[in-house]
Amino acid sequence: MRKFVVTVALLTGLVQAQAAISFMHDVAPVLLQRCEGCHGSKKSKGDYRIHTFEFLSEAVTPGKPHESYLYTMLVDDDPDSRMPQKDDSLAPSDIELVRQWIAEGAKFDGSYPKMPLRSQLPPREHPQSPELYRVPVPVTALAFSPDGKSLAVGGHHEVTVWGAESGKLIRRLKNLPLRIQTLKWHAGGGRLIVGGGSPGEYGELAVVDALSGERLRVYDTFEDIVLGMALNQEGDRLTASSADRRVRAYDLASGKRCWESSVHSDWVTSVAFSTDNRFVVTTSRDQTAKVLDAETGELFTTYNGHRRQFGEFTGRFKVFASVFEPISGSVLTAGEGKAIRVWNPVKAKEESGTASDMEKRFSKAGHTRYIEHGLGLGVFAMCASKNLVYTAGADGVAKAFNFEDGKVLHEFKGHLDWIYSIDCSPKTSRLATGSYSGEIRLWDTDTGEVVNSFIAAPGHVVKQAILNN
Amino acid sequence: MRQLLALLITLFCSTVMASKLERIEVFPTELNLASKRSKAQLVITGWLENGEARDLTRLAKIVIADKKVADLNRSIVIPIGDGETDILIRVGEHSVKLPVRVSRQSATDPIRFTTETLATLTKQGCNAGSCHGSPHGKAGFSLSLFGFDAAHDELSLIRGGLNRRVNVLAPDESLMLKKPLLKVPHVGGKKLVQNDSAYHLLRQWIFEGARGVIKNEPKFVKIVVYPKQERVLRAPHLHQQLSVQAYFDNDTVRDVTDLATYQTSKRQVATVESNGLVLGRERGSAAIMVRYLESLESVYFTVVPESEGFAWLPPQENNGIDRLVNDRLKLLQIEPALTCSDSVFLRRVHLDLTGLLPPTVLVRAFLSNDSCNKRTKLINDLLNSREFARFQALQMADLLRITPEVLTDGRAAFFAKWIEEAIHTNQPFDKITRQILTASGDSKEVAPANYYASLNKTENTVESTVQIFMGARIQCAKCHNHPFENWTQDDYYRIGAVFNRINRDKGMILMNDSGEMTHPRTGKVMDPWGGKADSADPRLKFAEWLTAADNPWFARVMVNRIWSRLMGRGIVEPVDDFRSSNPPSNVPLLNELANSFATNGFNCKQVYREICNSQVYQRTTQATEFNAEDNENFSHARVRLLTAEQLQDAIGYVTGSVQPAGEMFRVKAELESKERERTVKIDTNQSTWEESQTKRLSKLDFHLGGQWSLGFYKAKDQKEAHEKAFIEETAFNMDLAKQDWQLQPDWEQSRKVNFPENEIGARYIYQTITSRVNAKVKFHFVADDGVRAWHNGRLFYDQIQILEDPKTQYAETELSSGLNYILFKVNNKGGAFHLTVSIVEFDGKALESASNSTLPGHITGILAKPVQKRSTDQQNALRNYHQSLDDELVELRHELALDVRLQYATQRPWHEQTDFLKAFGQPKRTSPCACERSSEPTLEQALQLLNGRQVYDKLTDSNKQYASLTDHTLVEALYLAAFSRYPSDLETGKAREYIEHSENRDDAIRDLVWALINTQEFMFQH
């Protein structure tokens, strides 16, 4: 049986043997998908790992597939030993790829043999989005264009662009990852920076032309979906954060990666640049917010206000959103729990201290200010404009808070499901909220009234603005 | 394939014909398929003439009349279109009809989250305790254990985690499918197979919109599993299809055979497939557990494979126990062992009932006795002995955790003694239990109240009580519904409500007025188990419920414990782990024992009696080919290591370092008669002694009586304390019986007495002085703060505050010859409070010490009175004092009090925890679990026996016991003591040879003893 398989594989291999096999293109994706679960950074059965090239090559003898465990284990006769264990074997064509690659010298055509392979994979070709959506998708990302006239919304393998007043679908920018988690307009509205990916599989950060949808550059591939993204004030630096716990910064023009930081111990849910461009604040599911140096990515301080405080707002909370208040330089972070925390990165470092001065520190009240938001299960997204902060909440309500006194200016009710995304357009005095049900609502930020609501899914009936109570 | 099936059917029918198929039956008996996705797993049973059942599901011919209404998928009926039809099932010449009704086939039938999605996650193992069902989930994704919290799971799966786990538009992209399919690396491994029914269900659920809990959806009530009773799988029919039906509160029924989670309690005996097909493998019994949502049911299977050459030869049966055990052995085709020899029986029953080896004198008598009921008589004697009560009390004390460290001030001994008495007088066990559970009061006075004194929190009171008296391990239900049993978290806290109001302040067990038990998750106030929330003492109702004759737990666990103590293994094992997934190895036996126990007044000794008299108990440990592998059906006796205490005592007995057991009776009687003799002797001297003492005293210048104190009297300031007459101070010759005068025998002249109070007030001290002549006497006072003193009612010293100045510290008075009465009053202005009085001069001469009578003050006080004026109490006090002067009498009494038997560890209620005892598994008594007494062999044990400290010490004097005997008698005595049998000629020869050829006879004897106690025959029961 084995001989039969091998022969067939050889034959097909011969037919395909024109181009040399690219490890990163042809071999790595298969191995990462089928083998990494048991032979990766989390689990290393038989003490063998394949998540970096260095580790992977421990089972490879270049030029000699029959002396390489990587190949021989794939075709082992004994069903209990054959890899992957307790699963279907690799497709014959894939096995042949592995054999051929080893035979051709087992060359590595990635950039970093010691770094995780997953984040060096070449940019993917994404499948086509369906013409019409059978069901709406949750709105996990939305962004107003700089002139406030269009609204870009994350869709299924695409970004859809809608008229902010009309609620009509204007354009579809395809060939994008499965899910979009964060969107930013750039170059006066000519470009869109898109962060997303497939949860648990990969994350992608790319820039596309806002009109043609052409994917101009893929900045990077992450090991898990990209969750947060921010641009600095000048618009020449980009940072992105991912569920793979990493934060990376890029030079926008050249695409070069400036730095990478791995200081969080869980998903990094959002990033924000400080107004003076000195810091990057990151929030995480590990219940902290961290302040990094914007230039170098070095850790400046950790803010523990979401997990270590006493009194009314005590508890341990995952943090989902961050936004800098434009005037004062304070940063607002929010997530689970009852209140938004307002704090200053420099003061937070001063208050960090050591164990020896703990007593003294605890005797002073910290400088953190709390804005109680009263939104059920927590806040998933925030945006800021002038002196107002807008929050998107799990109970379907968005609120506008006056930053100075924490008073609620407007309550935006009407969504029937969780609100995952929020954005504001100061130019047109508009606020947009997107929910789990796929509904987008547009609000007047001056009056607090709803202006329009529609389902952001191609093929679904556009609802006219209904002015409910 | 079809030919093969036909052949099978013919073959089967012929074999079935051989055992005569009487009728066939189908379950369910009618079908109502009322939704599109409904279906029904049929189970076809053939009943044989001999009453056994056979699963014919896959061998019957099943035909549906109208295929437009319903169709078959193997033995599963699926609906096609609305209507009615019949299914005809035929096996050989037997047939049965099954009506089918199909409706609502055009209505949608969306997948229900609570009853289908969550059940599937349970079935695939996603929400197990070691995976995402663990308290913090895994890798940030958490589900409730076995899906008991649908709201939590809905949050986690659908909207939580930033909605990354489900993708409604493209279900195959959902992480919750990709991970278990291993399309994305999953540390938990492959948990779904593409195109399996579980995969299809989950995918379909996502496709339909991944909807969560629906308001007002029909609630799940229970499952019904068919077959319900135990089934026997006899070769070659080693399989059984199960059918599981779920009942809802809107009176609908749904087949969930493919959604239920199946587990086996013993893989080697039986396994179960995911579609509910049970496969029998090896001989034995196993429970197949069926879990669906919150319900857990077990079906018991007995598997009887082929056993060539087996013939059932019914052995002698003594009583009902033998019959029930043998019934099971016959079913399983296991051979019962023969009855053991007299010497094996003697040693075994002695150890099991009293913990001690039979004394040699008894061994000789028993082995030479010819009467046919000697075993029965021996059992009765042992059950009536004190040793039995003590040994059983020791084992109860293990469970009740009686330790002197926790139950201080003698309460441990008090409680243990109470238990011993209860066992000795054979109090009904339900009465004992009720007394323990409802005890209230001072634990120093109410012995059973000490049960609660050693359990300091409600939680461990609940867990201990349930484990000891119900044999259930309810600990898991503290934080969530029990994963393996039908105990819910509500049950745990309802039992908690029974005990939550107990107040254990300072050893008093009382019920508080308040102390409701609230459920930690829901905050609801729980009604106590067995009663209502407002009853005064909820323990009463609970104890009543527990000890009722029909309570399913109480009798069972106790008879199981007794069985285990005698047989080495419970019918349910572990003995205190009763759960439906841990079935008894012999259900009718346990039921019969429990029933008999409950209906005959919970008579423990009777249970022991019946078991010990059975042939099952008296079987040998010799195994044969047809029962060697049996571990749980009592076909033969078990080889058991002696317990820690038994071993220590056995070694003690054989080495002579502890008094021989049987002679205990004689020793005690001897001691008692000696003590009586001596007392009489002393007493005859009483009056002579009194006279001589009085005479001696009269020669002294003076002597003092005992000091009596009275107090404490509070005052508002020092002046009042000093001056106010709280009693009639001028009256002398106080009637000490009238007020609360306390004799203080350890107070003396010239010795400082510290009073306990520190408030403002005063105390009185009263004293007699007997003087030979009229003489002046000078007192010296040191006090905090001041003193007044009266002599015969006349105030002769008055110092409100005694100062450093000596002038304030002395006082004189003139004693008259004979009895003088002195009264002191000490005042306290606050703070420390003490007094020292010394007589420093008598009749002008300085004195060094005033106490010169060599008798305690109160005795001289009594002697000073004329004989006829002494009260009975005073006369007894003199007698007792005189007796206490005799050393020999004191020693005798001390020995009697100790009760010599208590040198034996098996006769003491608490755990000494010597190295030896610890090595052999003596429990530390920190847990109510029977498993705390370990019976595992360890290296430490071997070392202790070879050359441990305790063993060494006992061996040192072991020669003394035997040195005076001749070689032959010596060897015989050793073997009789150690093994309860005579040595063979070979053994005698070898031992004698060894003694003769050794240089030092004493050493040789020690060596022999050491060798014998290191043999397996000694250490084990066999």
PDB file of C-alpha atoms in Angstrom, chain A residues 49-244:
ATOM      1  CA  ARG A  49       8.616  21.393  17.446  1.00  0.00           C
ATOM      2  CA  ILE A  50       8.076  22.855  14.021  1.00  0.00           C
ATOM      3  CA  HIS A  51       7.018  26.416  14.708  1.00  0.00           C
ATOM      4  CA  THR A  52      10.413  27.850  13.810  1.00  0.00           C
ATOM      5  CA  PHE A  53      12.658  26.691  11.022  1.00  0.00           C
ATOM      6  CA  GLU A  54      15.512  26.039  13.400  1.00  0.00           C
ATOM      7  CA  PHE A  55      13.467  23.588  15.423  1.00  0.00           C
ATOM      8  CA  LEU A  56      11.859  22.069  12.373  1.00  0.00           C
ATOM      9  CA  SER A  57      15.169  21.175  10.755  1.00  0.00           C
ATOM     10  CA  GLU A  58      16.104  18.939  13.661  1.00  0.00           C
ATOM     11  CA  ALA A  59      14.197  16.209  11.865  1.00  0.00           C
ATOM     12  CA  VAL A  60      15.567  17.006   8.419  1.00  0.00           C
ATOM     13  CA  THR A  61      18.694  15.716   6.682  1.00  0.00           C
ATOM     14  CA  PRO A  62      19.014  17.945   3.612  1.00  0.00           C
ATOM     15  CA  GLY A  63      18.958  15.992   0.396  1.00  0.00           C
ATOM     16  CA  LYS A  64      17.916  12.750   2.046  1.00  0.00           C
ATOM     17  CA  PRO A  65      14.185  12.419   2.575  1.00  0.00           C
ATOM     18  CA  HIS A  66      14.428   8.762   3.603  1.00  0.00           C
ATOM     19  CA  GLU A  67      16.769   9.730   6.395  1.00  0.00           C
ATOM     20  CA  SER A  68      14.566  12.571   7.576  1.00  0.00           C
ATOM     21  CA  TYR A  69      11.978  11.841  10.229  1.00  0.00           C
ATOM     22  CA  LEU A  70       9.909  14.729   8.911  1.00  0.00           C
ATOM     23  CA  TYR A  71       9.227  12.686   5.797  1.00  0.00           C
ATOM     24  CA  THR A  72       9.433   9.098   7.033  1.00  0.00           C
ATOM     25  CA  MET A  73       6.899   9.665   9.829  1.00  0.00           C
ATOM     26  CA  LEU A  74       4.357  10.890   7.283  1.00  0.00           C
ATOM     27  CA  VAL A  75       4.441   7.601   5.409  1.00  0.00           C
ATOM     28  CA  ASP A  76       4.991   5.150   8.242  1.00  0.00           C
ATOM     29  CA  ASP A  77       3.190   1.805   7.828  1.00  0.00           C
ATOM     30  CA  ASP A  78       2.205   1.474  11.463  1.00  0.00           C
ATOM     31  CA  PRO A  79      -1.057   3.412  11.865  1.00  0.00           C
ATOM     32  CA  ASP A  80      -0.223   4.244  15.465  1.00  0.00           C
ATOM     33  CA  SER A  81       3.093   5.851  14.583  1.00  0.00           C
ATOM     34  CA  ARG A  82       2.079   7.535  11.380  1.00  0.00           C
ATOM     35  CA  MET A  83       1.956  11.314  11.672  1.00  0.00           C
ATOM     36  CA  PRO A  84      -0.282  13.223  12.242  1.00  0.00           C
ATOM     37  CA  GLN A  85      -1.308  10.867  15.018  1.00  0.00           C
ATOM     38  CA  LYS A  86      -5.018  10.284  15.583  1.00  0.00           C
ATOM     39  CA  ASP A  87      -5.846  12.266  12.496  1.00  0.00           C
ATOM     40  CA  ASP A  88      -6.084  11.774   8.746  1.00  0.00           C
ATOM     41  CA  SER A  89      -2.732  11.563   7.012  1.00  0.00           C
ATOM     42  CA  LEU A  90      -1.507  14.420   4.852  1.00  0.00           C
ATOM     43  CA  ALA A  91      -2.755  14.520   1.289  1.00  0.00           C
ATOM     44  CA  PRO A  92      -0.432  12.537  -1.049  1.00  0.00           C
ATOM     45  CA  SER A  93       0.401  15.703  -2.960  1.00  0.00           C
ATOM     46  CA  ASP A  94       1.467  17.419   0.218  1.00  0.00           C
ATOM     47  CA  ILE A  95       3.582  14.467   1.285  1.00  0.00           C
ATOM     48  CA  GLU A  96       5.263  14.590  -2.091  1.00  0.00           C
ATOM     49  CA  LEU A  97       5.955  18.304  -1.619  1.00  0.00           C
ATOM     50  CA  VAL A  98       7.747  17.574   1.625  1.00  0.00           C
ATOM     51  CA  ARG A  99       9.754  14.801   0.041  1.00  0.00           C
ATOM     52  CA  GLN A 100      10.753  16.914  -2.893  1.00  0.00           C
ATOM     53  CA  TRP A 101      11.686  19.884  -0.797  1.00  0.00           C
ATOM     54  CA  ILE A 102      14.001  17.786   1.336  1.00  0.00           C
ATOM     55  CA  ALA A 103      15.403  16.106  -1.745  1.00  0.00           C
ATOM     56  CA  GLU A 104      16.160  19.491  -3.281  1.00  0.00           C
ATOM     57  CA  GLY A 105      18.253  20.434  -0.275  1.00  0.00           C
ATOM     58  CA  ALA A 106      15.725  21.578   2.302  1.00  0.00           C
ATOM     59  CA  LYS A 107      16.350  25.256   1.634  1.00  0.00           C
ATOM     60  CA  PHE A 108      14.854  27.985   3.762  1.00  0.00           C
ATOM     61  CA  ASP A 109      13.478  30.947   1.859  1.00  0.00           C
ATOM     62  CA  GLY A 110      12.009  32.815   4.776  1.00  0.00           C
ATOM     63  CA  SER A 111      13.677  35.697   6.602  1.00  0.00           C
ATOM     64  CA  TYR A 112      14.275  34.508  10.138  1.00  0.00           C
ATOM     65  CA  PRO A 113      15.086  30.853  10.882  1.00  0.00           C
ATOM     66  CA  LYS A 114      14.701  31.394  14.618  1.00  0.00           C
ATOM     67  CA  MET A 115      11.447  33.358  14.515  1.00  0.00           C
ATOM     68  CA  PRO A 116       8.001  31.824  14.306  1.00  0.00           C
ATOM     69  CA  LEU A 117       7.226  30.670  10.816  1.00  0.00           C
ATOM     70  CA  ARG A 118       3.612  31.620  11.051  1.00  0.00           C
ATOM     71  CA  SER A 119       4.401  35.289  11.040  1.00  0.00           C
ATOM     72  CA  GLN A 120       6.699  34.991   8.059  1.00  0.00           C
ATOM     73  CA  LEU A 121       4.199  33.370   5.746  1.00  0.00           C
ATOM     74  CA  PRO A 122       3.721  35.157   2.468  1.00  0.00           C
ATOM     75  CA  PRO A 123       0.578  37.199   2.051  1.00  0.00           C
ATOM     76  CA  ARG A 124      -2.424  35.104   1.350  1.00  0.00           C
ATOM     77  CA  GLU A 125      -4.711  35.131  -1.548  1.00  0.00           C
ATOM     78  CA  HIS A 126      -8.136  35.508  -0.070  1.00  0.00           C
ATOM     79  CA  PRO A 127     -11.272  33.847  -1.417  1.00  0.00           C
ATOM     80  CA  GLN A 128     -14.079  35.818  -3.051  1.00  0.00           C
ATOM     81  CA  SER A 129     -16.785  37.308  -0.888  1.00  0.00           C
ATOM     82  CA  PRO A 130     -20.287  36.068  -1.667  1.00  0.00           C
ATOM     83  CA  GLU A 131     -22.322  38.320  -3.943  1.00  0.00           C
ATOM     84  CA  LEU A 132     -25.118  38.486  -1.423  1.00  0.00           C
ATOM     85  CA  TYR A 133     -24.771  37.718   2.263  1.00  0.00           C
ATOM     86  CA  ARG A 134     -27.049  34.940   3.448  1.00  0.00           C
ATOM     87  CA  VAL A 135     -26.987  36.517   6.906  1.00  0.00           C
ATOM     88  CA  PRO A 136     -25.444  39.790   8.121  1.00  0.00           C
ATOM     89  CA  VAL A 137     -22.075  39.636   9.807  1.00  0.00           C
ATOM     90  CA  PRO A 138     -21.305  41.360  13.100  1.00  0.00           C
ATOM     91  CA  VAL A 139     -19.873  44.836  12.567  1.00  0.00           C
ATOM     92  CA  THR A 140     -16.486  44.485  14.217  1.00  0.00           C
ATOM     93  CA  ALA A 141     -14.905  47.525  12.537  1.00  0.00           C
ATOM     94  CA  LEU A 142     -16.093  50.783  11.031  1.00  0.00           C
ATOM     95  CA  ALA A 143     -14.502  54.127  10.174  1.00  0.00           C
ATOM     96  CA  PHE A 144     -15.704  57.456   8.750  1.00  0.00           C
ATOM     97  CA  SER A 145     -13.779  58.837   5.799  1.00  0.00           C
ATOM     98  CA  PRO A 146     -11.958  62.115   6.591  1.00  0.00           C
ATOM     99  CA  ASP A 147     -14.705  64.139   4.899  1.00  0.00           C
ATOM    100  CA  GLY A 148     -17.345  62.249   6.837  1.00  0.00           C
ATOM    101  CA  LYS A 149     -19.300  61.340   3.726  1.00  0.00           C
ATOM    102  CA  SER A 150     -18.497  57.632   3.581  1.00  0.00           C
ATOM    103  CA  LEU A 151     -18.359  54.878   6.155  1.00  0.00           C
ATOM    104  CA  ALA A 152     -16.023  51.923   5.688  1.00  0.00           C
ATOM    105  CA  VAL A 153     -17.294  48.756   7.359  1.00  0.00           C
ATOM    106  CA  GLY A 154     -15.591  45.388   7.907  1.00  0.00           C
ATOM    107  CA  GLY A 155     -17.308  42.562   6.052  1.00  0.00           C
ATOM    108  CA  HIS A 156     -16.643  38.966   5.099  1.00  0.00           C
ATOM    109  CA  HIS A 157     -13.302  38.892   3.249  1.00  0.00           C
ATOM    110  CA  GLU A 158     -13.944  42.505   2.265  1.00  0.00           C
ATOM    111  CA  VAL A 159     -14.489  46.053   3.340  1.00  0.00           C
ATOM    112  CA  THR A 160     -17.788  47.583   2.279  1.00  0.00           C
ATOM    113  CA  VAL A 161     -18.086  51.322   1.874  1.00  0.00           C
ATOM    114  CA  TRP A 162     -21.465  52.967   2.499  1.00  0.00           C
ATOM    115  CA  GLY A 163     -22.852  56.460   2.089  1.00  0.00           C
ATOM    116  CA  ALA A 164     -23.005  58.067   5.498  1.00  0.00           C
ATOM    117  CA  GLU A 165     -26.236  59.955   4.691  1.00  0.00           C
ATOM    118  CA  SER A 166     -27.909  57.529   2.363  1.00  0.00           C
ATOM    119  CA  GLY A 167     -26.944  54.257   4.015  1.00  0.00           C
ATOM    120  CA  LYS A 168     -26.482  52.843   0.531  1.00  0.00           C
ATOM    121  CA  LEU A 169     -23.664  50.546  -0.535  1.00  0.00           C
ATOM    122  CA  ILE A 170     -21.150  52.479  -2.599  1.00  0.00           C
ATOM    123  CA  ARG A 171     -18.247  50.146  -3.070  1.00  0.00           C
ATOM    124  CA  ARG A 172     -16.838  46.749  -2.141  1.00  0.00           C
ATOM    125  CA  LEU A 173     -13.094  46.342  -1.577  1.00  0.00           C
ATOM    126  CA  LYS A 174     -12.435  42.651  -1.878  1.00  0.00           C
ATOM    127  CA  ASN A 175      -9.528  40.241  -1.440  1.00  0.00           C
ATOM    128  CA  LEU A 176      -9.171  40.908   2.252  1.00  0.00           C
ATOM    129  CA  PRO A 177      -8.962  38.595   5.324  1.00  0.00           C
ATOM    130  CA  LEU A 178     -11.938  36.636   6.659  1.00  0.00           C
ATOM    131  CA  ARG A 179     -12.677  39.199   9.365  1.00  0.00           C
ATOM    132  CA  ILE A 180     -11.814  42.841   9.694  1.00  0.00           C
ATOM    133  CA  GLN A 181     -11.261  44.095  13.226  1.00  0.00           C
ATOM    134  CA  THR A 182      -9.845  47.563  12.688  1.00  0.00           C
ATOM    135  CA  LEU A 183      -9.953  50.171   9.907  1.00  0.00           C
ATOM    136  CA  LYS A 184      -8.288  53.519   9.354  1.00  0.00           C
ATOM    137  CA  TRP A 185      -8.502  55.987   6.461  1.00  0.00           C
ATOM    138  CA  HIS A 186      -5.279  57.538   5.298  1.00  0.00           C
ATOM    139  CA  ALA A 187      -3.859  59.913   2.730  1.00  0.00           C
ATOM    140  CA  GLY A 188      -6.836  62.222   2.794  1.00  0.00           C
ATOM    141  CA  GLY A 189      -9.204  59.371   2.150  1.00  0.00           C
ATOM    142  CA  GLY A 190      -7.324  57.795  -0.692  1.00  0.00           C
ATOM    143  CA  ARG A 191      -6.168  54.747   1.200  1.00  0.00           C
ATOM    144  CA  LEU A 192      -7.519  52.392   3.809  1.00  0.00           C
ATOM    145  CA  ILE A 193      -5.366  50.529   6.329  1.00  0.00           C
ATOM    146  CA  VAL A 194      -7.020  47.249   7.209  1.00  0.00           C
ATOM    147  CA  GLY A 195      -6.283  44.999  10.204  1.00  0.00           C
ATOM    148  CA  GLY A 196      -7.919  41.596  10.547  1.00  0.00           C
ATOM    149  CA  GLY A 197      -7.353  37.939   9.888  1.00  0.00           C
ATOM    150  CA  SER A 198      -8.815  34.569  10.796  1.00  0.00           C
ATOM    151  CA  PRO A 199      -9.117  33.962  14.541  1.00  0.00           C
ATOM    152  CA  GLY A 200      -6.660  31.376  15.774  1.00  0.00           C
ATOM    153  CA  GLU A 201      -5.008  31.110  12.377  1.00  0.00           C
ATOM    154  CA  TYR A 202      -3.388  34.309  11.200  1.00  0.00           C
ATOM    155  CA  GLY A 203      -3.558  38.092  11.290  1.00  0.00           C
ATOM    156  CA  GLU A 204      -2.967  40.473   8.427  1.00  0.00           C
ATOM    157  CA  LEU A 205      -2.214  44.185   8.324  1.00  0.00           C
ATOM    158  CA  ALA A 206      -2.538  45.673   4.847  1.00  0.00           C
ATOM    159  CA  VAL A 207      -3.130  48.925   3.007  1.00  0.00           C
ATOM    160  CA  VAL A 208      -5.548  49.112   0.061  1.00  0.00           C
ATOM    161  CA  ASP A 209      -6.528  51.753  -2.404  1.00  0.00           C
ATOM    162  CA  ALA A 210      -9.826  53.203  -1.196  1.00  0.00           C
ATOM    163  CA  LEU A 211     -11.288  53.403  -4.688  1.00  0.00           C
ATOM    164  CA  SER A 212     -10.002  50.412  -6.555  1.00  0.00           C
ATOM    165  CA  GLY A 213      -9.547  48.118  -3.594  1.00  0.00           C
ATOM    166  CA  GLU A 214      -6.161  47.066  -4.897  1.00  0.00           C
ATOM    167  CA  ARG A 215      -4.062  45.642  -2.095  1.00  0.00           C
ATOM    168  CA  LEU A 216      -1.059  47.900  -2.228  1.00  0.00           C
ATOM    169  CA  ARG A 217       1.024  46.383   0.526  1.00  0.00           C
ATOM    170  CA  VAL A 218       0.765  43.764   3.206  1.00  0.00           C
ATOM    171  CA  TYR A 219       2.644  45.173   6.156  1.00  0.00           C
ATOM    172  CA  ASP A 220       2.793  41.965   8.078  1.00  0.00           C
ATOM    173  CA  THR A 221       1.379  38.596   8.962  1.00  0.00           C
ATOM    174  CA  PHE A 222       0.682  37.766  12.602  1.00  0.00           C
ATOM    175  CA  GLU A 223       0.024  34.442  14.267  1.00  0.00           C
ATOM    176  CA  ASP A 224      -3.467  35.437  15.251  1.00  0.00           C
ATOM    177  CA  ILE A 225      -5.992  38.046  14.221  1.00  0.00           C
ATOM    178  CA  VAL A 226      -5.074  41.730  14.323  1.00  0.00           C
ATOM    179  CA  LEU A 227      -7.255  43.506  16.869  1.00  0.00           C
ATOM    180  CA  GLY A 228      -6.021  47.069  17.201  1.00  0.00           C
ATOM    181  CA  MET A 229      -4.347  49.687  15.057  1.00  0.00           C
ATOM    182  CA  ALA A 230      -3.293  53.319  15.388  1.00  0.00           C
ATOM    183  CA  LEU A 231      -1.617  56.019  13.343  1.00  0.00           C
ATOM    184  CA  ASN A 232       0.485  58.768  14.826  1.00  0.00           C
ATOM    185  CA  GLN A 233      -0.395  62.435  14.424  1.00  0.00           C
ATOM    186  CA  GLU A 234       1.839  62.972  11.385  1.00  0.00           C
ATOM    187  CA  GLY A 235       0.483  59.876   9.777  1.00  0.00           C
ATOM    188  CA  ASP A 236       3.855  58.319   9.054  1.00  0.00           C
ATOM    189  CA  ARG A 237       3.935  55.677  11.749  1.00  0.00           C
ATOM    190  CA  LEU A 238       1.602  52.745  12.162  1.00  0.00           C
ATOM    191  CA  THR A 239       1.261  50.361  15.096  1.00  0.00           C
ATOM    192  CA  ALA A 240      -0.860  47.262  15.198  1.00  0.00           C
ATOM    193  CA  SER A 241      -1.662  44.785  17.949  1.00  0.00           C
ATOM    194  CA  SER A 242      -2.802  41.210  17.689  1.00  0.00           C
ATOM    195  CA  ALA A 243      -4.391  38.344  19.596  1.00  0.00           C
ATOM    196  CA  ASP A 244      -0.979  36.685  19.375  1.00  0.00           C
TER     197      ASP A 244
END
